[in-house]
Every structure is written in structure tokens, then in C-alpha cells.
Amino acid sequence: MTKEQAVDFMIKKVEEIERERLAAHFSIDPTKQKKEVVDGILKALKGVEIDHEDQQS
């Protein structure tokens, strides 16, 4: 996947996780929210594979 596709994928994944979190009515503890956002980003990163052709030599 290209860098642009990777960014799009991660944004969509984080948005999906955030919608699920809001739908579940979790508490609005700021510390917990930050952890959940970071966890969402890490989950999204697991699905990203950037093609080597995008890298400059």
C-alpha cells in the first residue's frame, strides 16, 4: 500500500474505533480517552504495509 493509502486506512480505522467507543458510552475520563486514542492508532498501524517503491534511495 502507498503512503497515502496507509494514511487513509489509519484514519478510517481510528474513526471506526472512535465511533464504537462513543456508541458504547464509555466514561469521559481524559486519561482513558488518550489511552484509547493511542490504542486505536496502534491497532490501525497493525494493518498498514507500505510498499518499498515509495521509499527514496
Coordinates of N, CA and C in Angstrom, one line a residue:
M1 N 0.9 -1.2 0.0 CA 0.0 0.0 0.0 C 0.9 1.2 0.0
T2 N 0.4 2.3 -0.7 CA 1.2 3.5 -0.7 C 1.1 4.3 0.6
K3 N 1.9 5.3 0.8 CA 1.9 6.1 2.0 C 0.5 6.7 2.1
E4 N 0.0 7.2 1.0 CA -1.4 7.9 1.0 C -2.4 6.9 1.4
Q5 N -2.4 5.7 0.9 CA -3.4 4.6 1.2 C -3.2 4.3 2.7
A6 N -2.0 4.2 3.2 CA -1.7 3.9 4.6 C -2.4 4.9 5.5
V7 N -2.2 6.2 5.2 CA -2.7 7.3 6.0 C -4.3 7.2 6.0
D8 N -4.8 7.0 4.8 CA -6.3 6.9 4.7 C -6.8 5.7 5.5
F9 N -6.1 4.6 5.4 CA -6.5 3.4 6.1 C -6.5 3.6 7.6
M10 N -5.4 4.3 8.1 CA -5.3 4.5 9.6 C -6.4 5.5 10.0
I11 N -6.6 6.5 9.3 CA -7.7 7.5 9.6 C -9.0 6.8 9.7
K12 N -9.4 6.0 8.7 CA -10.7 5.3 8.7 C -10.7 4.3 9.9
K13 N -9.6 3.6 10.2 CA -9.6 2.7 11.3 C -9.8 3.4 12.7
V14 N -9.1 4.5 12.9 CA -9.3 5.3 14.1 C -10.7 5.8 14.2
E15 N -11.2 6.3 13.1 CA -12.6 6.8 13.2 C -13.6 5.7 13.5
E16 N -13.4 4.6 13.0 CA -14.2 3.4 13.3 C -14.2 3.0 14.8
I17 N -13.0 3.0 15.3 CA -12.8 2.7 16.7 C -13.4 3.7 17.6
E18 N -13.2 5.0 17.2 CA -13.8 6.1 18.0 C -15.3 6.0 18.0
R19 N -15.9 5.7 16.8 CA -17.4 5.6 16.7 C -17.9 4.5 17.7
E20 N -17.2 3.3 17.7 CA -17.5 2.2 18.5 C -17.4 2.6 20.0
R21 N -16.4 3.4 20.3 CA -16.2 3.8 21.7 C -17.3 4.7 22.1
L22 N -17.6 5.7 21.3 CA -18.7 6.6 21.6 C -20.1 5.9 21.7
A23 N -20.3 4.9 20.9 CA -21.5 4.2 20.9 C -21.7 3.3 22.2
A24 N -20.6 2.9 22.7 CA -20.6 2.1 23.9 C -20.7 3.0 25.2
H25 N -20.7 4.3 25.1 CA -20.9 5.2 26.2 C -19.9 5.0 27.3
F26 N -18.6 5.0 26.9 CA -17.5 4.9 27.9 C -17.5 6.2 28.7
S27 N -16.8 6.2 29.8 CA -16.7 7.4 30.6 C -15.8 8.4 29.8
I28 N -16.0 9.7 30.2 CA -15.2 10.7 29.5 C -14.0 11.1 30.3
D29 N -13.4 10.2 31.0 CA -12.1 10.4 31.7 C -11.0 10.8 30.6
P30 N -10.4 12.0 30.7 CA -9.5 12.4 29.7 C -8.3 11.4 29.6
T31 N -7.8 10.9 30.7 CA -6.7 10.0 30.6 C -7.0 8.7 29.9
K32 N -8.2 8.2 30.2 CA -8.7 7.0 29.5 C -8.9 7.3 28.0
Q33 N -9.4 8.5 27.7 CA -9.7 8.8 26.3 C -8.3 8.8 25.5
K34 N -7.3 9.4 26.1 CA -6.0 9.5 25.4 C -5.5 8.1 25.2
K35 N -5.6 7.2 26.2 CA -5.1 5.8 26.0 C -5.9 5.1 24.9
E36 N -7.2 5.3 24.9 CA -8.0 4.7 23.8 C -7.6 5.2 22.4
V37 N -7.3 6.5 22.3 CA -6.9 7.0 21.0 C -5.6 6.4 20.6
V38 N -4.7 6.3 21.5 CA -3.4 5.7 21.2 C -3.5 4.3 20.8
D39 N -4.4 3.5 21.6 CA -4.6 2.1 21.3 C -5.2 2.0 19.9
G40 N -6.1 2.9 19.5 CA -6.8 2.9 18.2 C -5.7 3.1 17.1
I41 N -4.8 4.1 17.3 CA -3.8 4.3 16.3 C -2.9 3.1 16.2
L42 N -2.5 2.5 17.3 CA -1.7 1.3 17.2 C -2.4 0.1 16.5
K43 N -3.7 0.0 16.7 CA -4.5 -1.1 16.0 C -4.5 -0.8 14.5
A44 N -4.6 0.5 14.2 CA -4.6 0.9 12.8 C -3.3 0.6 12.1
L45 N -2.2 0.9 12.8 CA -0.9 0.6 12.3 C -0.6 -0.8 12.0
K46 N -1.2 -1.7 12.7 CA -1.0 -3.1 12.5 C -1.5 -3.6 11.1
G47 N -2.4 -2.8 10.5 CA -2.9 -3.2 9.2 C -2.2 -2.5 8.1
V48 N -1.2 -1.7 8.4 CA -0.5 -0.9 7.3 C 0.8 -1.6 6.9
E49 N 0.9 -1.7 5.6 CA 2.1 -2.2 4.9 C 2.5 -1.3 3.8
I50 N 3.5 -0.5 3.9 CA 3.9 0.5 2.9 C 4.8 -0.2 1.9
D51 N 4.5 0.0 0.6 CA 5.3 -0.5 -0.5 C 6.7 0.1 -0.5
H52 N 7.7 -0.7 -0.8 CA 9.1 -0.1 -0.8 C 9.3 0.8 -1.9
E53 N 8.5 0.8 -3.0 CA 8.7 1.7 -4.1 C 8.5 3.1 -3.7
D54 N 7.8 3.4 -2.6 CA 7.6 4.8 -2.2 C 8.8 5.4 -1.5
Q55 N 9.8 4.5 -1.1 CA 10.9 5.0 -0.4 C 12.0 5.5 -1.3
Q56 N 12.6 6.6 -0.9 CA 13.6 7.2 -1.7 C 15.0 6.5 -1.4
S57 N 15.8 6.3 -2.4 CA 17.1 5.7 -2.2 C 18.2 6.8 -2.0

